[in-house]
Amino acid sequence: MGFLTAVVVLVGLVAVLNLVLTLGVVRRLRDHTERFEQMSGGFTPDDGILLPGQRPEEFTATTVDGREVSHETVAGPALVGFFMPGCGPCHEWVPRFAAAAADPESPPTMAVVVGGPEESTEMVATLSEVTHVIVEDTHGPVAKAFAVQAFPVMCRTGDDGTVLTASNDEVVGGRVGAGQR
């Protein structure tokens, strides 16, 4: 009977030790998460562009075909997409955005390609067939007005120019704001 008691006590001690170590790991993960958020300025993937209910700041820019656009261009229902040539996922989203822009039921669209003219040629060619395209640097006026912090990001604006959705899937799928056109 003494052997059985010793085994039960040993198993109990191992379980308590396991619990203490698990709690230590959880505390450490919380600490690392807080530190990461501080280092990234609180940025999360959902913050790649203005959030629903927000409105872009004033801006003016020139499209690749010489047309002047401004914040008034997206003051009503619109689709706006931001892409970067060096971004792998952007190459997957450009055709989807172009297809949404080409849809006759789509509101006006505008695409911004962030990068140099030489590296953005392919994206500009695809997008300019169906929408107004602006090429600007990382901190260009349109990207700044929409608080762009990640790529690819898209938004759909409503009748009053506020962002209805900043979900790429919802923007190209047209599920949000369809009644807002």
PDB file of C-alpha atoms in Angstrom:
ATOM      1  CA  MET A   1       0.000   0.000   0.000  1.00  0.00           C
ATOM      2  CA  GLY A   2       2.943   2.348   0.587  1.00  0.00           C
ATOM      3  CA  PHE A   3       4.063   1.963  -3.019  1.00  0.00           C
ATOM      4  CA  LEU A   4       0.611   2.922  -4.335  1.00  0.00           C
ATOM      5  CA  THR A   5       0.515   6.004  -2.095  1.00  0.00           C
ATOM      6  CA  ALA A   6       3.944   7.072  -3.329  1.00  0.00           C
ATOM      7  CA  VAL A   7       2.834   6.757  -6.980  1.00  0.00           C
ATOM      8  CA  VAL A   8      -0.347   8.795  -6.348  1.00  0.00           C
ATOM      9  CA  VAL A   9       1.662  11.518  -4.560  1.00  0.00           C
ATOM     10  CA  LEU A  10       4.224  11.553  -7.372  1.00  0.00           C
ATOM     11  CA  VAL A  11       1.501  11.875 -10.041  1.00  0.00           C
ATOM     12  CA  GLY A  12      -0.110  14.680  -8.032  1.00  0.00           C
ATOM     13  CA  LEU A  13       3.208  16.543  -7.779  1.00  0.00           C
ATOM     14  CA  VAL A  14       3.804  16.171 -11.522  1.00  0.00           C
ATOM     15  CA  ALA A  15       0.281  17.522 -12.222  1.00  0.00           C
ATOM     16  CA  VAL A  16       0.857  20.537  -9.943  1.00  0.00           C
ATOM     17  CA  LEU A  17       4.244  21.202 -11.570  1.00  0.00           C
ATOM     18  CA  ASN A  18       2.613  20.967 -15.027  1.00  0.00           C
ATOM     19  CA  LEU A  19      -0.076  23.450 -13.954  1.00  0.00           C
ATOM     20  CA  VAL A  20       2.496  25.927 -12.610  1.00  0.00           C
ATOM     21  CA  LEU A  21       4.565  25.721 -15.797  1.00  0.00           C
ATOM     22  CA  THR A  22       1.470  26.159 -17.996  1.00  0.00           C
ATOM     23  CA  LEU A  23       0.426  29.269 -16.067  1.00  0.00           C
ATOM     24  CA  GLY A  24       3.955  30.638 -16.503  1.00  0.00           C
ATOM     25  CA  VAL A  25       3.789  30.093 -20.259  1.00  0.00           C
ATOM     26  CA  VAL A  26       0.388  31.821 -20.460  1.00  0.00           C
ATOM     27  CA  ARG A  27       1.721  34.815 -18.512  1.00  0.00           C
ATOM     28  CA  ARG A  28       4.754  34.973 -20.775  1.00  0.00           C
ATOM     29  CA  LEU A  29       2.596  34.877 -23.926  1.00  0.00           C
ATOM     30  CA  ARG A  30       0.476  37.750 -22.639  1.00  0.00           C
ATOM     31  CA  ASP A  31       3.623  39.760 -21.929  1.00  0.00           C
ATOM     32  CA  HIS A  32       4.977  39.077 -25.414  1.00  0.00           C
ATOM     33  CA  THR A  33       1.659  40.050 -27.003  1.00  0.00           C
ATOM     34  CA  GLU A  34       1.663  43.383 -25.146  1.00  0.00           C
ATOM     35  CA  ARG A  35       5.266  44.056 -26.166  1.00  0.00           C
ATOM     36  CA  PHE A  36       4.532  43.204 -29.800  1.00  0.00           C
ATOM     37  CA  GLU A  37       1.526  45.552 -29.859  1.00  0.00           C
ATOM     38  CA  GLN A  38       3.669  48.340 -28.409  1.00  0.00           C
ATOM     39  CA  MET A  39       6.409  47.755 -30.993  1.00  0.00           C
ATOM     40  CA  SER A  40       3.929  47.715 -33.866  1.00  0.00           C
ATOM     41  CA  GLY A  41       2.157  50.854 -32.680  1.00  0.00           C
ATOM     42  CA  GLY A  42      -0.982  48.861 -31.932  1.00  0.00           C
ATOM     43  CA  PHE A  43      -1.310  47.850 -35.599  1.00  0.00           C
ATOM     44  CA  THR A  44      -3.353  44.773 -36.312  1.00  0.00           C
ATOM     45  CA  PRO A  45      -4.180  43.360 -39.756  1.00  0.00           C
ATOM     46  CA  ASP A  46      -7.661  44.865 -39.510  1.00  0.00           C
ATOM     47  CA  ASP A  47      -6.087  48.341 -39.312  1.00  0.00           C
ATOM     48  CA  GLY A  48      -4.571  48.263 -42.814  1.00  0.00           C
ATOM     49  CA  ILE A  49      -6.952  50.980 -44.014  1.00  0.00           C
ATOM     50  CA  LEU A  50      -9.676  53.212 -42.604  1.00  0.00           C
ATOM     51  CA  LEU A  51     -12.223  51.342 -40.560  1.00  0.00           C
ATOM     52  CA  PRO A  52     -15.965  51.283 -41.246  1.00  0.00           C
ATOM     53  CA  GLY A  53     -17.560  54.585 -40.277  1.00  0.00           C
ATOM     54  CA  GLN A  54     -14.416  56.609 -41.005  1.00  0.00           C
ATOM     55  CA  ARG A  55     -14.008  59.004 -43.915  1.00  0.00           C
ATOM     56  CA  PRO A  56     -10.813  59.621 -45.929  1.00  0.00           C
ATOM     57  CA  GLU A  57      -8.949  62.895 -45.480  1.00  0.00           C
ATOM     58  CA  GLU A  58      -8.844  65.414 -48.300  1.00  0.00           C
ATOM     59  CA  PHE A  59      -6.428  64.569 -51.128  1.00  0.00           C
ATOM     60  CA  THR A  60      -5.719  65.292 -54.763  1.00  0.00           C
ATOM     61  CA  ALA A  61      -3.820  63.097 -57.177  1.00  0.00           C
ATOM     62  CA  THR A  62      -3.377  62.488 -60.885  1.00  0.00           C
ATOM     63  CA  THR A  63      -4.199  59.181 -62.555  1.00  0.00           C
ATOM     64  CA  VAL A  64      -1.828  57.517 -64.998  1.00  0.00           C
ATOM     65  CA  ASP A  65      -3.957  58.854 -67.846  1.00  0.00           C
ATOM     66  CA  GLY A  66      -3.694  62.448 -66.558  1.00  0.00           C
ATOM     67  CA  ARG A  67      -7.103  62.771 -64.877  1.00  0.00           C
ATOM     68  CA  GLU A  68      -7.309  64.722 -61.610  1.00  0.00           C
ATOM     69  CA  VAL A  69      -8.981  62.857 -58.739  1.00  0.00           C
ATOM     70  CA  SER A  70      -9.672  63.956 -55.195  1.00  0.00           C
ATOM     71  CA  HIS A  71     -11.489  62.969 -52.043  1.00  0.00           C
ATOM     72  CA  GLU A  72     -14.654  64.101 -53.830  1.00  0.00           C
ATOM     73  CA  THR A  73     -14.157  61.236 -56.315  1.00  0.00           C
ATOM     74  CA  VAL A  74     -14.957  58.826 -53.474  1.00  0.00           C
ATOM     75  CA  ALA A  75     -17.462  61.078 -51.686  1.00  0.00           C
ATOM     76  CA  GLY A  76     -20.244  58.731 -52.790  1.00  0.00           C
ATOM     77  CA  PRO A  77     -20.375  54.985 -53.306  1.00  0.00           C
ATOM     78  CA  ALA A  78     -16.991  53.757 -54.533  1.00  0.00           C
ATOM     79  CA  LEU A  79     -14.517  50.883 -54.425  1.00  0.00           C
ATOM     80  CA  VAL A  80     -10.924  51.808 -53.621  1.00  0.00           C
ATOM     81  CA  GLY A  81      -8.004  49.368 -53.696  1.00  0.00           C
ATOM     82  CA  PHE A  82      -4.339  49.726 -52.740  1.00  0.00           C
ATOM     83  CA  PHE A  83      -1.700  47.405 -54.161  1.00  0.00           C
ATOM     84  CA  MET A  84       2.095  47.142 -54.154  1.00  0.00           C
ATOM     85  CA  PRO A  85       4.142  45.383 -56.860  1.00  0.00           C
ATOM     86  CA  GLY A  86       6.483  43.682 -54.354  1.00  0.00           C
ATOM     87  CA  CYS A  87       3.545  42.188 -52.438  1.00  0.00           C
ATOM     88  CA  GLY A  88       2.773  38.555 -53.323  1.00  0.00           C
ATOM     89  CA  PRO A  89      -0.884  38.602 -52.205  1.00  0.00           C
ATOM     90  CA  CYS A  90      -1.425  41.823 -54.188  1.00  0.00           C
ATOM     91  CA  HIS A  91      -0.839  39.916 -57.430  1.00  0.00           C
ATOM     92  CA  GLU A  92      -3.674  37.574 -56.431  1.00  0.00           C
ATOM     93  CA  TRP A  93      -6.064  40.409 -55.488  1.00  0.00           C
ATOM     94  CA  VAL A  94      -5.500  42.708 -58.491  1.00  0.00           C
ATOM     95  CA  PRO A  95      -7.492  40.474 -60.900  1.00  0.00           C
ATOM     96  CA  ARG A  96     -10.299  40.136 -58.351  1.00  0.00           C
ATOM     97  CA  PHE A  97     -10.443  43.910 -57.861  1.00  0.00           C
ATOM     98  CA  ALA A  98     -10.345  44.428 -61.638  1.00  0.00           C
ATOM     99  CA  ALA A  99     -13.246  41.997 -62.068  1.00  0.00           C
ATOM    100  CA  ALA A 100     -15.255  43.863 -59.415  1.00  0.00           C
ATOM    101  CA  ALA A 101     -14.440  47.180 -61.104  1.00  0.00           C
ATOM    102  CA  ALA A 102     -15.519  45.827 -64.494  1.00  0.00           C
ATOM    103  CA  ASP A 103     -18.919  44.726 -63.152  1.00  0.00           C
ATOM    104  CA  PRO A 104     -21.575  47.036 -64.631  1.00  0.00           C
ATOM    105  CA  GLU A 105     -23.335  47.068 -61.233  1.00  0.00           C
ATOM    106  CA  SER A 106     -20.178  48.278 -59.476  1.00  0.00           C
ATOM    107  CA  PRO A 107     -19.951  51.816 -58.104  1.00  0.00           C
ATOM    108  CA  PRO A 108     -17.088  53.992 -59.393  1.00  0.00           C
ATOM    109  CA  THR A 109     -13.675  52.528 -58.613  1.00  0.00           C
ATOM    110  CA  MET A 110     -10.160  53.774 -58.026  1.00  0.00           C
ATOM    111  CA  ALA A 111      -6.956  51.770 -57.658  1.00  0.00           C
ATOM    112  CA  VAL A 112      -3.707  53.001 -56.158  1.00  0.00           C
ATOM    113  CA  VAL A 113      -0.470  51.214 -56.970  1.00  0.00           C
ATOM    114  CA  VAL A 114       2.230  52.095 -54.474  1.00  0.00           C
ATOM    115  CA  GLY A 115       5.684  51.845 -55.987  1.00  0.00           C
ATOM    116  CA  GLY A 116       7.847  53.126 -58.779  1.00  0.00           C
ATOM    117  CA  PRO A 117       6.495  53.376 -62.334  1.00  0.00           C
ATOM    118  CA  GLU A 118       8.891  50.713 -63.661  1.00  0.00           C
ATOM    119  CA  GLU A 119       7.939  48.043 -61.141  1.00  0.00           C
ATOM    120  CA  SER A 120       4.200  48.726 -61.270  1.00  0.00           C
ATOM    121  CA  THR A 121       3.725  48.419 -65.053  1.00  0.00           C
ATOM    122  CA  GLU A 122       1.972  45.026 -64.951  1.00  0.00           C
ATOM    123  CA  MET A 123      -0.494  46.023 -62.214  1.00  0.00           C
ATOM    124  CA  VAL A 124      -1.197  49.368 -63.854  1.00  0.00           C
ATOM    125  CA  ALA A 125      -1.903  47.668 -67.197  1.00  0.00           C
ATOM    126  CA  THR A 126      -4.372  45.240 -65.636  1.00  0.00           C
ATOM    127  CA  LEU A 127      -6.166  47.856 -63.546  1.00  0.00           C
ATOM    128  CA  SER A 128      -6.222  50.734 -66.037  1.00  0.00           C
ATOM    129  CA  GLU A 129      -8.425  48.690 -68.371  1.00  0.00           C
ATOM    130  CA  VAL A 130     -11.296  48.959 -65.869  1.00  0.00           C
ATOM    131  CA  THR A 131     -10.615  51.781 -63.393  1.00  0.00           C
ATOM    132  CA  HIS A 132      -8.754  54.988 -62.640  1.00  0.00           C
ATOM    133  CA  VAL A 133      -5.222  54.145 -61.506  1.00  0.00           C
ATOM    134  CA  ILE A 134      -2.892  56.304 -59.452  1.00  0.00           C
ATOM    135  CA  VAL A 135       0.779  55.434 -58.989  1.00  0.00           C
ATOM    136  CA  GLU A 136       2.358  56.985 -55.910  1.00  0.00           C
ATOM    137  CA  ASP A 137       5.075  56.346 -53.358  1.00  0.00           C
ATOM    138  CA  THR A 138       4.506  54.753 -49.961  1.00  0.00           C
ATOM    139  CA  HIS A 139       3.462  57.966 -48.255  1.00  0.00           C
ATOM    140  CA  GLY A 140       1.543  59.407 -51.195  1.00  0.00           C
ATOM    141  CA  PRO A 141      -1.523  61.592 -50.737  1.00  0.00           C
ATOM    142  CA  VAL A 142      -4.140  58.920 -51.402  1.00  0.00           C
ATOM    143  CA  ALA A 143      -2.503  56.255 -49.239  1.00  0.00           C
ATOM    144  CA  LYS A 144      -2.162  58.837 -46.474  1.00  0.00           C
ATOM    145  CA  ALA A 145      -5.800  59.953 -46.805  1.00  0.00           C
ATOM    146  CA  PHE A 146      -6.969  56.352 -46.398  1.00  0.00           C
ATOM    147  CA  ALA A 147      -4.458  55.588 -43.589  1.00  0.00           C
ATOM    148  CA  VAL A 148      -2.995  52.669 -45.550  1.00  0.00           C
ATOM    149  CA  GLN A 149      -0.614  50.558 -43.479  1.00  0.00           C
ATOM    150  CA  ALA A 150      -0.699  47.212 -45.272  1.00  0.00           C
ATOM    151  CA  PHE A 151      -1.154  45.699 -48.716  1.00  0.00           C
ATOM    152  CA  PRO A 152      -3.378  44.670 -50.363  1.00  0.00           C
ATOM    153  CA  VAL A 153      -6.210  46.628 -48.761  1.00  0.00           C
ATOM    154  CA  MET A 154      -9.536  47.725 -50.176  1.00  0.00           C
ATOM    155  CA  CYS A 155     -12.594  49.546 -49.001  1.00  0.00           C
ATOM    156  CA  ARG A 156     -16.116  50.260 -50.143  1.00  0.00           C
ATOM    157  CA  THR A 157     -17.516  53.705 -49.386  1.00  0.00           C
ATOM    158  CA  GLY A 158     -21.187  54.560 -49.017  1.00  0.00           C
ATOM    159  CA  ASP A 159     -23.392  57.406 -50.179  1.00  0.00           C
ATOM    160  CA  ASP A 160     -21.811  59.873 -47.746  1.00  0.00           C
ATOM    161  CA  GLY A 161     -18.209  58.803 -48.469  1.00  0.00           C
ATOM    162  CA  THR A 162     -17.671  56.930 -45.210  1.00  0.00           C
ATOM    163  CA  VAL A 163     -16.129  53.477 -45.308  1.00  0.00           C
ATOM    164  CA  LEU A 164     -18.751  50.736 -45.252  1.00  0.00           C
ATOM    165  CA  THR A 165     -16.315  47.837 -45.229  1.00  0.00           C
ATOM    166  CA  ALA A 166     -12.576  47.358 -45.263  1.00  0.00           C
ATOM    167  CA  SER A 167     -12.762  43.616 -45.856  1.00  0.00           C
ATOM    168  CA  ASN A 168     -11.131  42.703 -49.161  1.00  0.00           C
ATOM    169  CA  ASP A 169     -13.529  39.781 -49.629  1.00  0.00           C
ATOM    170  CA  GLU A 170     -16.574  41.983 -49.060  1.00  0.00           C
ATOM    171  CA  VAL A 171     -15.256  44.738 -51.345  1.00  0.00           C
ATOM    172  CA  VAL A 172     -14.698  42.480 -54.343  1.00  0.00           C
ATOM    173  CA  GLY A 173     -17.706  40.322 -53.514  1.00  0.00           C
ATOM    174  CA  GLY A 174     -20.050  43.280 -53.169  1.00  0.00           C
ATOM    175  CA  ARG A 175     -21.892  41.815 -50.187  1.00  0.00           C
ATOM    176  CA  VAL A 176     -21.736  44.970 -48.054  1.00  0.00           C
ATOM    177  CA  GLY A 177     -23.317  48.206 -49.126  1.00  0.00           C
ATOM    178  CA  ALA A 178     -25.049  46.800 -52.195  1.00  0.00           C
ATOM    179  CA  GLY A 179     -28.132  48.775 -51.250  1.00  0.00           C
ATOM    180  CA  GLN A 180     -26.004  51.914 -50.868  1.00  0.00           C
ATOM    181  CA  ARG A 181     -25.338  52.408 -54.576  1.00  0.00           C
TER     182      ARG A 181
END
